[in-house]
Amino acid sequence: MLNTYPPGKFIFHGAGREYFKIWLVNLVLTIATLGIYAAWAKVRTRKYFYQSTELNGNRFDYHGDPKAILKGNLLVAGIALTYIVTSVYSPGFSGLIMLTVMCLMPFFLVMSLRFHLANSSYRGLRFQFNGSTKTAYSKLALAILISLGCFVVLGMVYGIGSGFVDLEFNTVMSSLLVIAMPLVLMVCISFIFAIFISGLRLFVMNHSKFGNADLKCDAQFRNFSKATVKSISLAGLALFLLAIAAFAINMSVFTDLLDFSLPIGEEPSMLDDEASQEQAQVAMQAMAMLSSLGIIAILAYLVLFAFGAYLKTAIDNLVWNNTTLSNRHQFKSTASPIAATWIHISNILLIVCTIGLFLPFAKIRSTRYRISHMTFVPVGSIDEIVREEQGKQKAFGDSMGDALGLELGI
């Protein structure tokens, strides 16, 4: 049914002005209907982005039922409201609700992916997700347990290191520990990220299908580790430089404060005037210090956001460059993590400067960059990929997946 075609790049036709109108209408109607229209807003948004994405002259499409998603939204809202009320009157019961939701995360993830992919199509062929809840628990639970174990070990190392520093065995030992602790922290965090991300991304990719053709990712854990170590190292270096800047500002201000002294032998009135001037100077210096530290804090948040964008782009490249369709057809992702980071940071600054109005333009901008650096490389014919009947999936998992941050797009 599908003809053989040469390698083709994904093209995104979305425009900021077009999506801004959709976004604005969605926002107004969602507020006016107290959130009920959110299900229709989600479908409209997905349809726009899917239908704006082209590969070899054909565009993707989304077929989700807003009414089905609404049922899931209402159930999620009920759970959230119950949690908020019980957190005030019965903290123990609210904790039990949160624990239950966390334990059910793999189940919600599977339901979300089944619904999302079953309602996504390209050239009339539906995608599907055949991962089971049992497999999700076995894969993700192992990753979570290993991550928790790493956190425990990290805490023990930190406690031992703090004890050594407090005991002050010697200056050399304390200095070495102060230098070594951030490195140990960086390695442990990188390892934890690599375990969780690799387990999650491989589970999602290796259980997704297009028609009757399997998607398969052969990325190795060491590749995930390299990507996370590099990303966290860059973020750590940026935070270290910001910490040095903050220390320099504090030292400069406090040095000026220590220089504050009243001359001896002056007249009382002159002393009062000079004291007032010195106090005003000290107040101005304190305000300057707080302003500088506030700017540094904002920059630190931007560094953390940038770290997320850099790591996501690097992981996306790793996953797609090691993914095949039907064990032959390949994908290529050439997005630059540095360029993606700059787009992400500039988007945040523009969103803040426009009081949120740049948000739809930011989403278009990020999506266009990511999609325009994707290429599909077929090897031979893909005529064997045929249409498979897709069953209707419940929207509860899709909606709960959004609420828990588990909405994962392939």
Coordinates of C-alpha atoms in Angstrom, one line a residue:
M1 CA 0.0 0.0 0.0
L2 CA 2.9 2.3 0.7
N3 CA 5.4 2.9 -2.1
T4 CA 9.2 2.9 -1.6
Y5 CA 10.5 6.4 -1.3
P6 CA 14.0 7.9 -0.8
P7 CA 15.2 9.3 2.6
G8 CA 13.1 12.3 3.6
K9 CA 13.3 14.9 6.3
F10 CA 10.4 15.6 8.6
I11 CA 8.9 19.0 7.8
F12 CA 6.9 21.1 10.3
H13 CA 4.4 23.6 8.8
G14 CA 3.1 25.1 12.0
A15 CA 3.1 28.9 12.4
G16 CA 3.1 30.9 15.6
R17 CA 0.2 33.2 14.5
E18 CA -2.0 30.2 13.6
Y19 CA -1.4 28.4 16.8
F20 CA -1.7 31.5 18.9
K21 CA -5.4 31.8 17.8
I22 CA -6.0 28.2 18.7
W23 CA -4.2 28.5 22.0
L24 CA -6.1 31.7 22.9
V25 CA -9.5 30.2 22.1
N26 CA -8.6 27.0 24.0
L27 CA -7.5 29.1 27.0
V28 CA -10.6 31.3 27.1
L29 CA -13.0 28.4 26.7
T30 CA -11.2 26.2 29.2
I31 CA -11.5 29.0 31.8
A32 CA -15.1 29.8 30.9
T33 CA -16.1 26.2 31.3
L34 CA -14.1 25.7 34.5
G35 CA -11.8 23.2 32.8
I36 CA -14.3 21.1 31.0
Y37 CA -13.2 22.3 27.6
A38 CA -9.6 21.2 28.4
A39 CA -10.3 17.8 26.7
W40 CA -11.4 19.5 23.4
A41 CA -8.4 21.9 23.7
K42 CA -6.0 18.9 24.0
V43 CA -7.5 17.3 20.9
R44 CA -7.4 20.5 18.9
T45 CA -3.8 21.1 19.9
R46 CA -2.6 17.6 19.0
K47 CA -4.5 17.7 15.7
Y48 CA -2.8 21.0 14.8
F49 CA 0.7 19.8 15.6
Y50 CA 0.2 16.3 14.0
Q51 CA -1.4 17.7 10.8
S52 CA 1.4 20.3 10.6
T53 CA 4.0 17.5 10.5
E54 CA 4.9 16.2 7.1
L55 CA 7.0 13.2 5.9
N56 CA 7.5 12.6 2.2
G57 CA 4.4 14.6 1.2
N58 CA 2.1 13.0 3.7
R59 CA 1.0 14.4 7.1
F60 CA 0.3 12.8 10.4
D61 CA -3.1 12.9 12.1
Y62 CA -4.7 12.6 15.5
H63 CA -8.1 10.9 16.2
G64 CA -8.6 11.2 20.0
D65 CA -12.2 11.5 21.3
P66 CA -12.6 14.6 23.5
K67 CA -15.5 13.0 25.4
A68 CA -13.4 10.0 26.3
I69 CA -10.6 12.3 27.5
L70 CA -13.1 14.3 29.5
K71 CA -14.1 11.3 31.5
G72 CA -10.5 10.7 32.4
N73 CA -10.0 14.4 33.3
L74 CA -13.0 14.3 35.6
L75 CA -11.7 11.2 37.4
V76 CA -8.2 12.8 37.7
A77 CA -9.8 16.0 39.1
G78 CA -11.7 13.9 41.6
I79 CA -8.6 12.2 42.8
A80 CA -6.7 15.6 43.0
L81 CA -9.6 17.2 45.0
T82 CA -9.7 14.3 47.4
Y83 CA -6.0 14.5 48.0
I84 CA -6.2 18.3 48.7
V85 CA -9.1 17.9 51.1
T86 CA -7.7 15.0 53.0
S87 CA -4.3 16.7 53.2
V88 CA -6.0 19.3 55.5
Y89 CA -8.1 17.0 57.6
S90 CA -6.3 13.7 57.4
P91 CA -2.6 14.0 56.3
G92 CA -2.1 10.3 56.8
F93 CA -4.9 9.3 54.4
S94 CA -3.6 11.9 51.8
G95 CA -0.2 10.3 52.1
L96 CA -1.8 6.9 51.4
I97 CA -3.5 8.4 48.3
M98 CA -0.2 9.8 47.0
L99 CA 1.6 6.4 47.7
T100 CA -1.2 4.6 45.8
V101 CA -0.9 6.9 42.8
M102 CA 2.9 6.5 42.7
C103 CA 2.6 2.7 42.8
L104 CA 0.1 2.9 39.9
M105 CA 2.3 5.0 37.8
P106 CA 3.5 2.1 35.5
F107 CA -0.2 1.2 34.9
F108 CA -1.1 4.8 34.1
L109 CA 1.9 5.0 31.7
V110 CA 0.8 1.9 29.8
M111 CA -2.8 3.1 29.5
S112 CA -1.7 6.6 28.4
L113 CA 0.6 5.2 25.7
R114 CA -2.1 2.8 24.4
F115 CA -4.6 5.5 24.0
H116 CA -2.2 8.1 22.6
L117 CA -0.6 5.9 20.0
A118 CA -3.9 4.1 19.0
N119 CA -5.3 7.6 18.1
S120 CA -2.2 8.6 16.1
S121 CA -1.8 7.8 12.4
Y122 CA 0.3 8.4 9.3
R123 CA -1.1 7.7 5.8
G124 CA -4.1 6.0 7.4
L125 CA -2.0 3.5 9.4
R126 CA -2.5 3.7 13.2
F127 CA 0.3 3.4 15.7
Q128 CA -0.1 1.1 18.7
F129 CA 1.6 0.3 22.0
N130 CA 1.7 -3.4 23.0
G131 CA 3.6 -3.1 26.3
S132 CA 1.9 -4.8 29.2
T133 CA 1.5 -3.5 32.7
K134 CA 3.4 -6.4 34.0
T135 CA 6.4 -5.6 31.8
A136 CA 6.2 -1.9 32.9
Y137 CA 6.4 -2.9 36.5
S138 CA 9.3 -5.3 35.9
K139 CA 11.3 -2.7 33.9
L140 CA 10.5 0.5 35.7
A141 CA 10.3 -0.9 39.2
L142 CA 13.8 -2.2 38.8
A143 CA 15.0 1.1 37.6
I144 CA 13.3 2.9 40.5
L145 CA 14.7 0.5 43.1
I146 CA 18.2 0.9 41.7
S147 CA 17.8 4.7 41.7
L148 CA 16.6 4.6 45.3
G149 CA 19.6 2.4 46.2
C150 CA 21.9 4.9 44.6
F151 CA 20.3 7.7 46.6
V152 CA 20.9 5.8 49.8
V153 CA 24.5 5.2 49.0
L154 CA 24.9 8.8 48.0
G155 CA 23.4 9.8 51.4
M156 CA 25.8 7.6 53.2
V157 CA 28.8 9.0 51.3
Y158 CA 27.7 12.5 52.0
G159 CA 27.2 11.7 55.7
I160 CA 30.7 10.1 56.0
G161 CA 32.2 13.0 54.1
S162 CA 30.5 15.6 56.3
G163 CA 31.7 13.7 59.4
F164 CA 35.3 13.8 58.1
V165 CA 35.1 17.5 57.5
D166 CA 33.5 18.2 60.9
L167 CA 36.1 16.1 62.6
E168 CA 38.8 18.1 60.8
F169 CA 41.3 15.2 60.8
N170 CA 43.7 17.5 58.8
T171 CA 43.5 20.3 56.4
V172 CA 44.6 18.1 53.4
M173 CA 41.9 15.5 54.1
S174 CA 39.2 18.1 54.5
S175 CA 40.2 19.9 51.3
L176 CA 40.3 16.6 49.3
L177 CA 36.8 15.7 50.6
V178 CA 35.4 19.2 49.7
I179 CA 36.7 18.7 46.2
A180 CA 35.7 15.0 45.9
M181 CA 32.2 15.4 47.2
P182 CA 30.8 17.4 44.2
L183 CA 32.4 14.9 41.9
V184 CA 30.9 11.9 43.7
L185 CA 27.6 13.7 43.7
M186 CA 27.8 14.4 40.0
V187 CA 28.7 10.7 39.1
C188 CA 25.9 9.4 41.3
I189 CA 23.2 11.7 39.9
S190 CA 24.4 10.9 36.4
F191 CA 24.1 7.2 37.1
I192 CA 20.6 7.5 38.6
F193 CA 19.4 9.6 35.6
A194 CA 20.9 7.1 33.2
I195 CA 19.2 4.1 34.9
F196 CA 15.8 5.7 35.0
I197 CA 15.9 7.4 31.6
S198 CA 17.2 4.3 29.8
G199 CA 14.7 2.0 31.4
L200 CA 11.8 4.4 30.5
R201 CA 12.8 5.3 27.0
L202 CA 13.7 1.7 26.0
F203 CA 10.5 0.4 27.4
V204 CA 8.4 2.9 25.5
M205 CA 10.2 2.6 22.2
N206 CA 10.6 -1.2 22.1
H207 CA 6.9 -1.7 22.7
S208 CA 5.6 0.7 20.1
K209 CA 4.5 -0.2 16.6
F210 CA 3.5 1.4 13.3
G211 CA 0.9 -0.8 11.7
N212 CA 2.4 -4.3 12.1
A213 CA 6.0 -3.0 12.1
D214 CA 7.9 -2.9 15.4
L215 CA 10.0 0.0 16.5
K216 CA 13.2 -1.2 18.1
C217 CA 15.9 0.8 19.9
D218 CA 19.4 -0.7 20.4
A219 CA 20.9 2.1 22.5
Q220 CA 23.2 0.8 25.2
F221 CA 23.2 1.8 28.8
R222 CA 26.8 3.2 28.5
N223 CA 25.5 5.6 25.8
F224 CA 22.8 6.9 28.2
S225 CA 25.5 7.3 30.9
K226 CA 27.8 9.3 28.6
A227 CA 24.9 11.6 27.7
T228 CA 23.9 12.2 31.3
V229 CA 27.4 12.7 32.6
K230 CA 28.2 15.3 29.9
S231 CA 24.9 17.1 30.5
I232 CA 25.3 17.1 34.3
S233 CA 28.9 18.1 34.1
L234 CA 28.1 21.2 32.0
A235 CA 25.3 22.1 34.4
G236 CA 27.6 21.6 37.4
L237 CA 30.3 23.8 35.9
A238 CA 27.8 26.6 35.2
L239 CA 26.4 26.4 38.8
F240 CA 30.0 26.3 40.1
L241 CA 30.8 29.5 38.2
L242 CA 27.6 31.1 39.6
A243 CA 28.6 30.1 43.1
I244 CA 32.0 31.7 42.7
A245 CA 30.3 34.9 41.5
A246 CA 28.0 34.8 44.5
F247 CA 30.9 34.3 46.9
A248 CA 32.9 37.2 45.3
I249 CA 29.9 39.5 45.6
N250 CA 29.4 38.6 49.3
M251 CA 33.1 39.0 50.0
S252 CA 33.1 42.4 48.3
V253 CA 30.1 43.7 50.2
F254 CA 31.1 42.3 53.6
T255 CA 34.6 43.7 53.2
D256 CA 33.1 47.1 52.7
L257 CA 31.0 46.6 55.8
L258 CA 34.0 45.6 57.9
D259 CA 35.7 48.8 56.8
F260 CA 33.0 50.8 58.4
S261 CA 34.4 52.7 61.4
L262 CA 33.8 56.1 63.0
P263 CA 36.8 58.4 63.2
I264 CA 38.0 59.3 66.7
G265 CA 38.3 62.9 67.8
E266 CA 35.6 64.4 65.6
E267 CA 32.7 66.6 66.8
P268 CA 29.5 64.8 67.8
S269 CA 27.5 66.5 65.1
M270 CA 30.1 65.6 62.4
L271 CA 30.1 62.0 63.8
D272 CA 26.3 61.8 63.4
D273 CA 26.4 63.1 59.9
E274 CA 29.2 60.7 58.9
A275 CA 27.5 57.9 60.7
S276 CA 24.3 58.5 58.8
Q277 CA 26.2 58.6 55.5
E278 CA 27.9 55.4 56.3
Q279 CA 24.6 53.7 57.3
A280 CA 23.1 54.9 54.0
Q281 CA 26.1 53.5 52.2
V282 CA 25.8 50.2 54.0
A283 CA 22.1 50.0 53.2
M284 CA 22.8 50.7 49.5
Q285 CA 25.5 48.0 49.5
A286 CA 23.1 45.5 51.1
M287 CA 20.5 46.3 48.5
A288 CA 23.1 45.8 45.7
M289 CA 24.1 42.5 47.2
L290 CA 20.5 41.2 47.4
S291 CA 19.9 42.4 43.9
S292 CA 23.0 40.6 42.6
L293 CA 22.1 37.4 44.5
G294 CA 18.6 37.6 43.1
I295 CA 20.0 37.8 39.6
I296 CA 22.3 34.9 40.3
A297 CA 19.4 32.9 41.6
I298 CA 17.5 33.5 38.4
L299 CA 20.5 32.5 36.4
A300 CA 20.8 29.3 38.4
Y301 CA 17.1 28.4 37.6
L302 CA 17.9 29.1 33.9
V303 CA 20.9 26.7 34.2
L304 CA 18.6 24.0 35.6
F305 CA 16.1 24.6 32.8
A306 CA 18.9 24.6 30.2
F307 CA 20.2 21.3 31.7
G308 CA 16.8 19.7 31.0
A309 CA 16.7 20.9 27.4
Y310 CA 20.3 19.8 26.8
L311 CA 19.8 16.4 28.3
K312 CA 16.5 15.8 26.5
T313 CA 18.0 16.7 23.1
A314 CA 21.0 14.5 23.7
I315 CA 18.8 11.6 24.8
D316 CA 16.4 12.1 21.8
N317 CA 19.4 12.0 19.4
L318 CA 20.7 8.8 21.1
V319 CA 17.3 7.0 21.0
W320 CA 16.3 7.9 17.4
N321 CA 19.8 7.3 15.9
N322 CA 19.6 3.8 17.4
T323 CA 16.0 3.0 16.4
T324 CA 14.8 1.0 13.4
L325 CA 11.4 0.3 12.0
S326 CA 10.8 -3.3 11.1
N327 CA 14.5 -4.0 11.8
R328 CA 15.6 -2.2 8.6
H329 CA 14.3 1.3 8.1
Q330 CA 16.3 3.8 10.1
F331 CA 15.9 7.2 11.7
K332 CA 18.3 10.1 12.0
S333 CA 18.3 12.9 14.6
T334 CA 20.8 15.7 14.2
A335 CA 19.5 18.3 16.6
S336 CA 22.2 20.2 18.5
P337 CA 21.8 20.1 22.3
I338 CA 23.5 23.5 22.5
A339 CA 21.2 25.1 20.0
A340 CA 18.1 23.5 21.6
T341 CA 19.3 24.8 25.0
W342 CA 19.6 28.3 23.6
I343 CA 16.1 28.1 22.1
H344 CA 14.7 26.9 25.4
I345 CA 16.4 29.6 27.5
S346 CA 15.4 32.4 25.0
N347 CA 11.8 31.0 25.0
I348 CA 11.6 31.3 28.8
L349 CA 12.9 34.9 28.7
L350 CA 10.4 35.9 26.0
I351 CA 7.6 34.2 27.9
V352 CA 8.4 36.1 31.0
C353 CA 8.8 39.4 29.1
T354 CA 5.4 39.0 27.4
I355 CA 3.6 37.8 30.5
G356 CA 3.0 34.4 29.0
L357 CA 1.7 35.5 25.6
F358 CA 4.8 34.1 23.8
L359 CA 4.0 30.6 25.1
P360 CA 2.4 29.3 21.8
F361 CA 5.1 30.9 19.7
A362 CA 7.7 29.2 22.0
K363 CA 6.1 25.8 21.5
I364 CA 6.0 26.2 17.7
R365 CA 9.6 27.3 17.7
S366 CA 10.8 24.4 19.8
T367 CA 8.8 21.9 17.8
R368 CA 10.0 23.2 14.4
Y369 CA 13.6 22.9 15.5
R370 CA 13.2 19.3 16.8
I371 CA 11.2 18.0 13.8
S372 CA 13.3 19.7 11.1
H373 CA 16.3 17.8 12.3
M374 CA 14.6 14.4 12.0
T375 CA 15.0 12.2 8.9
F376 CA 13.5 8.8 8.0
V377 CA 15.9 6.5 6.0
P378 CA 14.0 3.5 4.4
V379 CA 16.0 0.5 3.4
G380 CA 14.2 -1.2 0.5
S381 CA 10.4 -1.3 0.4
I382 CA 8.0 -0.7 3.3
D383 CA 5.1 -2.3 1.5
E384 CA 4.9 -5.0 4.1
I385 CA 3.6 -2.5 6.7
V386 CA -0.1 -3.0 6.5
R387 CA -3.1 -1.6 8.3
E388 CA -4.1 -3.2 11.5
E389 CA -7.4 -2.7 13.3
Q390 CA -6.9 -0.6 16.4
G391 CA -9.2 -1.1 19.3
K392 CA -10.6 1.8 21.2
Q393 CA -8.6 2.6 24.3
K394 CA -9.9 4.1 27.5
A395 CA -8.9 7.7 28.0
F396 CA -8.5 7.4 31.7
G397 CA -4.9 6.4 31.4
D398 CA -4.2 9.2 28.9
S399 CA -5.6 11.8 31.2
M400 CA -3.9 10.5 34.3
G401 CA -0.7 10.3 32.4
D402 CA -0.9 14.0 31.7
A403 CA -1.6 14.8 35.4
L404 CA 1.4 12.8 36.5
G405 CA 3.8 14.1 33.9
L406 CA 3.9 10.7 32.1
E407 CA 2.5 11.9 28.7
L408 CA 5.3 10.5 26.5
G409 CA 5.2 11.2 22.7
I410 CA 7.0 8.9 20.3

